[in-house]
GROMACS .gro file of C-alpha atoms in nm:
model
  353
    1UNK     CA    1   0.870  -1.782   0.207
    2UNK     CA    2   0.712  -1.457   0.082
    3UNK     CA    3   0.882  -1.155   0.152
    4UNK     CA    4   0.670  -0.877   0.347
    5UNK     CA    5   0.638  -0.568   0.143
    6UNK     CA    6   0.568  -0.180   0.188
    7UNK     CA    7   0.394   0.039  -0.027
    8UNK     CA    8   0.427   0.398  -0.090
    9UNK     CA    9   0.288   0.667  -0.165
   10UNK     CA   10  -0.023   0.385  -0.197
   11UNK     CA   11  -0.342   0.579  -0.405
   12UNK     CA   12  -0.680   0.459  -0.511
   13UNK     CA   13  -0.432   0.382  -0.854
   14UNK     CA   14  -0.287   0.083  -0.648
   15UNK     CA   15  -0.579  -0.102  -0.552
   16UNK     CA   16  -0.544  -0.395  -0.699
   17UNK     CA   17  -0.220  -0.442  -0.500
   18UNK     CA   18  -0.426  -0.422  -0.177
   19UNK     CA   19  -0.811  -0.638  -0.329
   20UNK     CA   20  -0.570  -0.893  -0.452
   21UNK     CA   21  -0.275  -0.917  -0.264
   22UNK     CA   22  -0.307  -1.273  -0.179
   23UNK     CA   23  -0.195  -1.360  -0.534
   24UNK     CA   24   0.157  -1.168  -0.498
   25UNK     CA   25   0.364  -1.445  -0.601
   26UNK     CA   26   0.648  -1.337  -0.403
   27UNK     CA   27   0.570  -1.094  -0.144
   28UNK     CA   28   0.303  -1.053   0.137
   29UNK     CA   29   0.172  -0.712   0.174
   30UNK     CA   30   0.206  -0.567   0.536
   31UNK     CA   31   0.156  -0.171   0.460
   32UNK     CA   32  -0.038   0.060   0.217
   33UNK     CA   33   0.131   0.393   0.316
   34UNK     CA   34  -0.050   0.696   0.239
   35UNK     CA   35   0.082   1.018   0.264
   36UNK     CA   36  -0.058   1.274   0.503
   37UNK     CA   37  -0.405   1.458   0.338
   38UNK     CA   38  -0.407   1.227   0.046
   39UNK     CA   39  -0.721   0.980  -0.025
   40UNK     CA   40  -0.968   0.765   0.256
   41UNK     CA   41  -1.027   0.427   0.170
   42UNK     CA   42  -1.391   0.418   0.317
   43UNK     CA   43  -1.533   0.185   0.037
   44UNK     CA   44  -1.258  -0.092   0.123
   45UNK     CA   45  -1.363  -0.332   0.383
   46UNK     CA   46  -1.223  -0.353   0.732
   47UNK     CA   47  -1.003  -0.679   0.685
   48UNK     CA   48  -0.819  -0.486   0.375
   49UNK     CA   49  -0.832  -0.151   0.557
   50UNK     CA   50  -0.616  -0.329   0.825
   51UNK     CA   51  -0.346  -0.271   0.570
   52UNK     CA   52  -0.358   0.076   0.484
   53UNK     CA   53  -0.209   0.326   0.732
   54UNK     CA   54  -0.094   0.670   0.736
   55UNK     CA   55   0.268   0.790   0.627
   56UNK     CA   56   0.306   0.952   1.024
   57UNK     CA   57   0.175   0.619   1.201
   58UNK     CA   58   0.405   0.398   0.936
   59UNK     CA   59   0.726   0.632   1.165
   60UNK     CA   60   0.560   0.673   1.462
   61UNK     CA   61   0.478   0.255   1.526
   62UNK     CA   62   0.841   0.160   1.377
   63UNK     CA   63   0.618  -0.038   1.161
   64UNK     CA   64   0.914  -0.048   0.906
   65UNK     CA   65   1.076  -0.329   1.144
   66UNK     CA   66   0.789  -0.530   0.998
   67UNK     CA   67   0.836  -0.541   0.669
   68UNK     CA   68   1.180  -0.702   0.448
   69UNK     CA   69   1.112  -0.455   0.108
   70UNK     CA   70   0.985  -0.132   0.056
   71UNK     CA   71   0.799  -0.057  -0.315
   72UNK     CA   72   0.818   0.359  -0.422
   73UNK     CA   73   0.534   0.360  -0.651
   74UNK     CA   74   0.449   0.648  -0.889
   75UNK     CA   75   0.241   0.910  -0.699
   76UNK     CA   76  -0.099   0.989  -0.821
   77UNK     CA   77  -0.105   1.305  -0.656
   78UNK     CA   78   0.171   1.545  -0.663
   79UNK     CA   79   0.442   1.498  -0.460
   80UNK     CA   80   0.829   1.608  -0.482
   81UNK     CA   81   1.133   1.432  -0.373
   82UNK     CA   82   1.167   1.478   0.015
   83UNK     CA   83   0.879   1.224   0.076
   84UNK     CA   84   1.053   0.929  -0.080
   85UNK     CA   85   1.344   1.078   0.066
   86UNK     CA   86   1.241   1.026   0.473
   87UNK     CA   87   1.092   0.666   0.372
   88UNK     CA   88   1.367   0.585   0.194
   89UNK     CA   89   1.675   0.672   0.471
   90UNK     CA   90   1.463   0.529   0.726
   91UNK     CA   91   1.432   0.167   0.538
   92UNK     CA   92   1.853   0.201   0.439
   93UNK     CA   93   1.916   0.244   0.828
   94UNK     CA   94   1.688  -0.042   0.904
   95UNK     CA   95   1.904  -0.270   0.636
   96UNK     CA   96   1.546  -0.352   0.429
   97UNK     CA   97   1.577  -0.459   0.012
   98UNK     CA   98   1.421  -0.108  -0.159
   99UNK     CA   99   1.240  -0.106  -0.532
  100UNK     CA  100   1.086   0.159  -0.730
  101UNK     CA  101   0.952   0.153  -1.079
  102UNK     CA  102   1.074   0.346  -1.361
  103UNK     CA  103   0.893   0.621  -1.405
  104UNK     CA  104   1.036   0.752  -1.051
  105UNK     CA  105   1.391   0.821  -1.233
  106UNK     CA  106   1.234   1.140  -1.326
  107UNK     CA  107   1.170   1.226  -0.890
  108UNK     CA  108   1.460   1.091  -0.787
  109UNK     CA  109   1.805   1.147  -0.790
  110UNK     CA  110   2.025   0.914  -0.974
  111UNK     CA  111   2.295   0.877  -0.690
  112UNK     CA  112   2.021   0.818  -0.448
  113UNK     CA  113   1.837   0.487  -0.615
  114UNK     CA  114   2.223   0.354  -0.680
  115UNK     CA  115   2.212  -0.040  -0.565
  116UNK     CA  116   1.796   0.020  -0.521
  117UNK     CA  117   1.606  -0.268  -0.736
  118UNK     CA  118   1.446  -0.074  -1.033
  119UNK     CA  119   1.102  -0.278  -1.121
  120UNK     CA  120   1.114  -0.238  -1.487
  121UNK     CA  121   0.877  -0.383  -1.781
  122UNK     CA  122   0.990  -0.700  -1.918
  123UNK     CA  123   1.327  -0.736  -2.134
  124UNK     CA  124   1.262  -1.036  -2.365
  125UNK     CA  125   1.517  -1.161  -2.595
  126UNK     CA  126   1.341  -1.239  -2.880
  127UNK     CA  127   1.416  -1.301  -3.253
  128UNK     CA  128   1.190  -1.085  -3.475
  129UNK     CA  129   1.057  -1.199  -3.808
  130UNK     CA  130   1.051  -1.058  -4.143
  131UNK     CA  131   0.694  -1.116  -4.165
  132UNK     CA  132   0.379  -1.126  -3.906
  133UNK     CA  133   0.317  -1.455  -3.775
  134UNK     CA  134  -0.040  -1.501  -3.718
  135UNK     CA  135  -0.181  -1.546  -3.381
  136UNK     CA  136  -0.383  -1.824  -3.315
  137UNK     CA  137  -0.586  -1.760  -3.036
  138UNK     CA  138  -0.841  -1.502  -2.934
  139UNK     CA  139  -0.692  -1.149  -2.820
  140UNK     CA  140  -0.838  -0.935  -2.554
  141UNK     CA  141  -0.696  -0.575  -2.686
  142UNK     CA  142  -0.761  -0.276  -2.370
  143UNK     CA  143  -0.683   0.049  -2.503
  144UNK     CA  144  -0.718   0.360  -2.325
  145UNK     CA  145  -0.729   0.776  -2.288
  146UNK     CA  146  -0.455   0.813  -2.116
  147UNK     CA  147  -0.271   0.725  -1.789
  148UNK     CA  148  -0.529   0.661  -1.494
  149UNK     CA  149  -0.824   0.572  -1.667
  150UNK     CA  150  -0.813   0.205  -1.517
  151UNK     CA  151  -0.661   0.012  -1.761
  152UNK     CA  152  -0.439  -0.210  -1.562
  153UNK     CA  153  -0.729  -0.249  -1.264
  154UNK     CA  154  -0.973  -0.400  -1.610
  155UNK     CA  155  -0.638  -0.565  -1.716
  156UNK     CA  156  -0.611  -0.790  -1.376
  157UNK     CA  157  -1.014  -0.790  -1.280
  158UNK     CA  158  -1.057  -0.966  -1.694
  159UNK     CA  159  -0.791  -1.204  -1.646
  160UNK     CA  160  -0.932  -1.293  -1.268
  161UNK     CA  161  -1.259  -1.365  -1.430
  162UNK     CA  162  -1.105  -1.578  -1.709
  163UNK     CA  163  -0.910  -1.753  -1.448
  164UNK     CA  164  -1.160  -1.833  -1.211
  165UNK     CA  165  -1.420  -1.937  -1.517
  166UNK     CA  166  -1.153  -2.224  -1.612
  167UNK     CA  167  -0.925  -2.072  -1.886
  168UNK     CA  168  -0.637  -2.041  -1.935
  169UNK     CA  169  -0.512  -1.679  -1.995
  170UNK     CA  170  -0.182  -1.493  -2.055
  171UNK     CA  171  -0.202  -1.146  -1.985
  172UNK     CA  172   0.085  -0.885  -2.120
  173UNK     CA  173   0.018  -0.550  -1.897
  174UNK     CA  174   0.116  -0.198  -1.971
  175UNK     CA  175   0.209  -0.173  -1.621
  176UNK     CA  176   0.511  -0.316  -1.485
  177UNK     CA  177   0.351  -0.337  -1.141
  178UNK     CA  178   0.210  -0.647  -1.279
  179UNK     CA  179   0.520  -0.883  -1.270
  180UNK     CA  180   0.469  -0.894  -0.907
  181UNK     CA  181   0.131  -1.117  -1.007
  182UNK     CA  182   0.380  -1.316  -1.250
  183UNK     CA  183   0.246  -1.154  -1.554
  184UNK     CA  184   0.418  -1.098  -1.843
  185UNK     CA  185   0.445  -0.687  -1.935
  186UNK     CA  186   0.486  -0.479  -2.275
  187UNK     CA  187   0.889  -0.524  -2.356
  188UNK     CA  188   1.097  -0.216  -2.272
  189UNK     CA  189   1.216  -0.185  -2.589
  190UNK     CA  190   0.890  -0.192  -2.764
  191UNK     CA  191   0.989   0.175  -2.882
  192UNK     CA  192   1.372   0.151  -2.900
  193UNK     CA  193   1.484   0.403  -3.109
  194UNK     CA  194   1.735   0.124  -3.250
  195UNK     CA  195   1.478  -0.039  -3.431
  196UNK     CA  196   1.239   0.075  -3.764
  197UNK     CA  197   0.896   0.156  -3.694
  198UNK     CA  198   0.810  -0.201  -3.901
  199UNK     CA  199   1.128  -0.337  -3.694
  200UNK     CA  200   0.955  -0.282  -3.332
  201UNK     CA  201   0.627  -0.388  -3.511
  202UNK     CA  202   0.742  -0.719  -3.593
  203UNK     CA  203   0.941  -0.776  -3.247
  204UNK     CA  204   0.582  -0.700  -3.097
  205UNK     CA  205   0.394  -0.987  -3.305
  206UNK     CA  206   0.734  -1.214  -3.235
  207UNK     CA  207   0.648  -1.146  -2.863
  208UNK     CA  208   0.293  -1.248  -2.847
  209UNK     CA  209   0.381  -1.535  -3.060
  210UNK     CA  210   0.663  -1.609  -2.811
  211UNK     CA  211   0.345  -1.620  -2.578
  212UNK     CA  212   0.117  -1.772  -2.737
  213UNK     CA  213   0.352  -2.105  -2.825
  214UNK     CA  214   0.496  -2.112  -2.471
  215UNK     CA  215   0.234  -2.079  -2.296
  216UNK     CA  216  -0.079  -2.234  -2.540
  217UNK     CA  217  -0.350  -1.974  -2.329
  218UNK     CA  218  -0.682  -2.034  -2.425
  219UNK     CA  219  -0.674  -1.607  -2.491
  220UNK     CA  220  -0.464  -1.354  -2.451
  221UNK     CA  221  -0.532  -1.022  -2.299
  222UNK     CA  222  -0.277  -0.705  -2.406
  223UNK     CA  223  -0.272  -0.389  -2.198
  224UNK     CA  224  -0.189  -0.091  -2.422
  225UNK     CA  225   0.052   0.190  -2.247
  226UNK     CA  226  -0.038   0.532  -2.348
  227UNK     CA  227  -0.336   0.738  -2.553
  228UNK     CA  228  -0.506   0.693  -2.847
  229UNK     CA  229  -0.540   1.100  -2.848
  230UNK     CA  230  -0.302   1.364  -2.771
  231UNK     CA  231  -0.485   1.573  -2.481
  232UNK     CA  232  -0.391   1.910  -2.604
  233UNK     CA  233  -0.072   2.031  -2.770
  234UNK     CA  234   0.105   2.113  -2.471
  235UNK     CA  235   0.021   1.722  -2.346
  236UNK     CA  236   0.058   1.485  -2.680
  237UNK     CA  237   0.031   1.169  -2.480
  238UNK     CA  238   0.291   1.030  -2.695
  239UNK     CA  239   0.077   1.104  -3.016
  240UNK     CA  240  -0.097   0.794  -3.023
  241UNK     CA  241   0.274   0.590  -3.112
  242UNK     CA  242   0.215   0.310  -2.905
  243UNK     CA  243  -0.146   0.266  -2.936
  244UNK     CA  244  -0.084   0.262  -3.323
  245UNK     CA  245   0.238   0.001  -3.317
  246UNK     CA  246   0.083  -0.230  -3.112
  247UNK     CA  247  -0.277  -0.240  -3.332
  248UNK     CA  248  -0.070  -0.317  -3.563
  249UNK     CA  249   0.139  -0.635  -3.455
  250UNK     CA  250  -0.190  -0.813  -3.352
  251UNK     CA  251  -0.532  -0.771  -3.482
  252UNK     CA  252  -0.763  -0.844  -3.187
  253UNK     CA  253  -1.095  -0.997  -3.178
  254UNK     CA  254  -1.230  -0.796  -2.918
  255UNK     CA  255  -1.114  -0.455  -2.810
  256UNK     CA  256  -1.239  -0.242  -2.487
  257UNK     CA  257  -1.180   0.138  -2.479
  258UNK     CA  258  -1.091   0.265  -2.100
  259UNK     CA  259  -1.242   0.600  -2.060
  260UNK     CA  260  -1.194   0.888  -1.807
  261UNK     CA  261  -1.524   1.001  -1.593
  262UNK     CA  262  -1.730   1.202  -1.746
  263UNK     CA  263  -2.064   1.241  -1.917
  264UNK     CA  264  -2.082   1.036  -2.267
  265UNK     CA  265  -2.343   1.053  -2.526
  266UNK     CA  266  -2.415   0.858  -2.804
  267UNK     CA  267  -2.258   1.065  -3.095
  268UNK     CA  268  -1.945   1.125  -2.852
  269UNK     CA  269  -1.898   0.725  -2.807
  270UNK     CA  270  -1.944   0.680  -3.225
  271UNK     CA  271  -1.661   0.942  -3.251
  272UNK     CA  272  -1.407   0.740  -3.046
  273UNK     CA  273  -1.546   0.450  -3.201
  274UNK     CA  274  -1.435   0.596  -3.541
  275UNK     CA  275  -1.160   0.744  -3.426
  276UNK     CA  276  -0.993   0.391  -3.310
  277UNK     CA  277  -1.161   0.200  -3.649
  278UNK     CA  278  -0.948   0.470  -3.879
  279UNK     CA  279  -0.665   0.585  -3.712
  280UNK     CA  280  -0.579   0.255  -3.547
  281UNK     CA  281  -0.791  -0.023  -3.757
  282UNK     CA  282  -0.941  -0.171  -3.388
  283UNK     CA  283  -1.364  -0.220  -3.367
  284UNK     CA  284  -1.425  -0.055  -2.996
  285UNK     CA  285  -1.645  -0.330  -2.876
  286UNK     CA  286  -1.670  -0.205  -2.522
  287UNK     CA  287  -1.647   0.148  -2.300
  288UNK     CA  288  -1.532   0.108  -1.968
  289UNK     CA  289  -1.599   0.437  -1.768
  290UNK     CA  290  -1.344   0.463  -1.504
  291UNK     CA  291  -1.366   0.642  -1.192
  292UNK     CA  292  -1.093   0.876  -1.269
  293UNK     CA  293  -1.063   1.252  -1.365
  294UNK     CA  294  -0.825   1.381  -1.530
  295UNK     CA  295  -0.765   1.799  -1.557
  296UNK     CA  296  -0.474   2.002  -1.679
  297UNK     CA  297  -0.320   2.219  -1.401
  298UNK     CA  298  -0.182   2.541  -1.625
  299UNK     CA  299   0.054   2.636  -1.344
  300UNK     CA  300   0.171   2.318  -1.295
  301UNK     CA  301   0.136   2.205  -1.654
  302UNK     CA  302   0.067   1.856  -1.625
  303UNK     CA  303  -0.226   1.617  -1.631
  304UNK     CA  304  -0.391   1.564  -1.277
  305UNK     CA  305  -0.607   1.299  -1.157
  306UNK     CA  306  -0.892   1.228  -0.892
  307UNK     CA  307  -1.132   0.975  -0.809
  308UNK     CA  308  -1.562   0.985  -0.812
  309UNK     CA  309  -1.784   0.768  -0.688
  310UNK     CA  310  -1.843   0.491  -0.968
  311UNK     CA  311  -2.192   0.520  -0.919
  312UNK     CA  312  -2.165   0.850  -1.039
  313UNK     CA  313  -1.992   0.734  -1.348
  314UNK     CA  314  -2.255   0.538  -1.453
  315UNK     CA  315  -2.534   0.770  -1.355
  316UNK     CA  316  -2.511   0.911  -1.762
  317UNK     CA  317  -2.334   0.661  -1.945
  318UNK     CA  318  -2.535   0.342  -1.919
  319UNK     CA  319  -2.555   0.199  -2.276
  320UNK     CA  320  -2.627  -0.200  -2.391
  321UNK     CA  321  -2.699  -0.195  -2.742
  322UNK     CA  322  -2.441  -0.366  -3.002
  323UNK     CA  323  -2.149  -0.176  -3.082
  324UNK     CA  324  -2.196   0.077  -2.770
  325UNK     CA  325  -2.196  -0.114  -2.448
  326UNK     CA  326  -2.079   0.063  -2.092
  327UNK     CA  327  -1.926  -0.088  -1.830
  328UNK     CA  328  -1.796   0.004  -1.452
  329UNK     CA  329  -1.523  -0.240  -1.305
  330UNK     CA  330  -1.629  -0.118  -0.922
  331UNK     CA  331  -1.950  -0.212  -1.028
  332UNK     CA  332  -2.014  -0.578  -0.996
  333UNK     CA  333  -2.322  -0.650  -1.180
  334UNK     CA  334  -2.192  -0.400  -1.455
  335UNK     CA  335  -1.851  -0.581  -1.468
  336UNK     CA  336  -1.969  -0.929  -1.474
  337UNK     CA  337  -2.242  -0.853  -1.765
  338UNK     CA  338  -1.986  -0.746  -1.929
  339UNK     CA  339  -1.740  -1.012  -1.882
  340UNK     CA  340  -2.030  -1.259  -1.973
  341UNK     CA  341  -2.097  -1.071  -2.283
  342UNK     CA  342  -1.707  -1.076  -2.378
  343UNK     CA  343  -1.697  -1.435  -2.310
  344UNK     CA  344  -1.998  -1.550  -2.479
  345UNK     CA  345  -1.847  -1.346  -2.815
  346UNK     CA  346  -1.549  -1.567  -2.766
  347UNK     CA  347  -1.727  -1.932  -2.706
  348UNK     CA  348  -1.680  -2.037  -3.024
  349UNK     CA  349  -1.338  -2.000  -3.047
  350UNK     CA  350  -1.213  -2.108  -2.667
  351UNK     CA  351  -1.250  -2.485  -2.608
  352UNK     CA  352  -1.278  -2.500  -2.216
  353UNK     CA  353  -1.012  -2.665  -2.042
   0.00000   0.00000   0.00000
């Protein structure tokens, strides 16, 4: 029997727990919380909406009596420690199972998520090579600017599309949200600072191979954490590391660039697309324009992000010839030309089940 989750602080970030929560393997979702003055959910239709409700209605209704587990998720928004804190001692006096990812060790105190389930990436124990093994089967590469610029919603809408069209797919997401699908996730230790830089290489390509043998996918789609550019020098973005180890462990067939909003001409898409072909040896193949913005905030000195309207994404950056195609995910005819294009490339070399 599934297990009937919480969310919180839930953000236009966290869709697809909410479009595509009847394939959580293990838990039915009951609640999006939102936090008071945060985002509406107007474009979501009413039988989803049913499951989004304010942070003062989730207390006010007891609603926490209806649910076994409550997830903390990374806030998109800013928010400090005394919001997780009420949830929180509300679902320990109620006796309910609490998780968090990772990247809240940094909000919370360390006493405080003691005996709390910590949703990390994936901890594989697998024997690295000396050399590259070579995989066999097509790879779906989906790089990215940064954090929020909807990687992991183009990660799970690709490998729904693959899915439903009859293949078999394995997907390894940058976000650890994703094991709650069943997918597999970027190892934890892909950077370990006990390894060589060829060391985590190779334990990378032993990984996908891992994959690719156990599981005999007709493709394989890799979510890449992190930016291919530093935003300024006051926000690296981790310098490109990851985006350059993992380009190197697998050379993909087709590779899709996930860019913030914002208006894109020609010459600026040919710079990326250089950018990625000599910095990171990758062919940008695709664009995807998110919906998100992302700003620096001096005082606060850190990246924040906010949602448009897609249609206003696409408004400037509609482009279909070779080498410089556009895409919106929230768009569905501009998503599934896309995904027709990307699977017609790949025909050739996917046998259909």
């Amino acid at each position: 029997m599934k297990k009937k989750l919480a969310v919180y602080p839930f953000h236009k970030g966290l869709m697809p727990l909410l479009l595509t929560e009847s394939e959580l393997q293990k838990f039915e979702l009951m609640y999006a919380v939102v936090p008071k003055g945060w985002e509406s959910f107007d474009e979501v239709d009413d039988t989803k909406k049913a499951l989004i409700c304010d942070e003062e209605s989730f207390f006010l209704n007891d609603l926490i009596n209806s649910v076994d587990v409550l997830l903390l998720c990374k806030p998109q928004f800013q928010v400090d420690e005394s919001g997780y804190c009420r949830l929180t001692s509300l679902a320990e006096e109620k006796g309910k199972h609490i998780m968090y990812v990772a990247e809240l060790k940094t909000i919370l105190n360390q006493s405080t998520i003691e005996g709390w389930e910590c949703l990390n990436l994936e901890h594989p124990s697998i024997s690295k090579q000396n050399a590259l093994a070579s995989i066999d089967v097509p790879v779906i590469l989906i790089m990215g600017m940064g954090e929020n610029c909807g990687k992991w919603n183009l990660q799970l809408k690709l490998s729904e599309n693959f899915r439903i069209s009859g293949y078999k797919m394995s997907l390894i997401s940058s976000n650890a949200l994703s094991r709650l699908w069943g997918y597999h996730t970027i190892p934890d230790s892909i950077d370990s600072n006990d390894l060589t830089f060829s060391e985590q290489v190779e334990s990378m390509n032993a990984y996908i191979k891992y994959i690719e043998q156990a599981e005999n996918p007709d493709v394989i789609i890799i979510g890449v954490p992190g930016s291919i550019l530093k935003y300024s020098t006051s926000v690296p973005n981790g310098y490109g590391y990851i985006p350059f180890l993992i380009s190197n462990a697998v050379t993909p067939d087709i590779t899709i660039l996930s860019l913030y909003n914002g208006n894109y001409d020609e010459s600026h898409l040919k710079e990326m697309k250089s950018t990625c072909l000599y910095k990171y040896g990758v062919n940008i193949d695709y664009y995807h324009i998110s919906e998100n913005v992302c700003l620096y905030n001096p005082e606060a000195r850190q990246l924040e992000y906010y949602s448009v309207d897609y249609r206003d994404s696409m408004e400037n950056n509609s482009y279909s010839q070779e080498g410089l195609y556009t895409f919106n995910h929230s768009n569905s005819t501009s998503q599934e030309e896309a995904f027709r294009r990307i699977m017609s490339e790949l025909q050739n070399n996917i046998p259909m089940i």
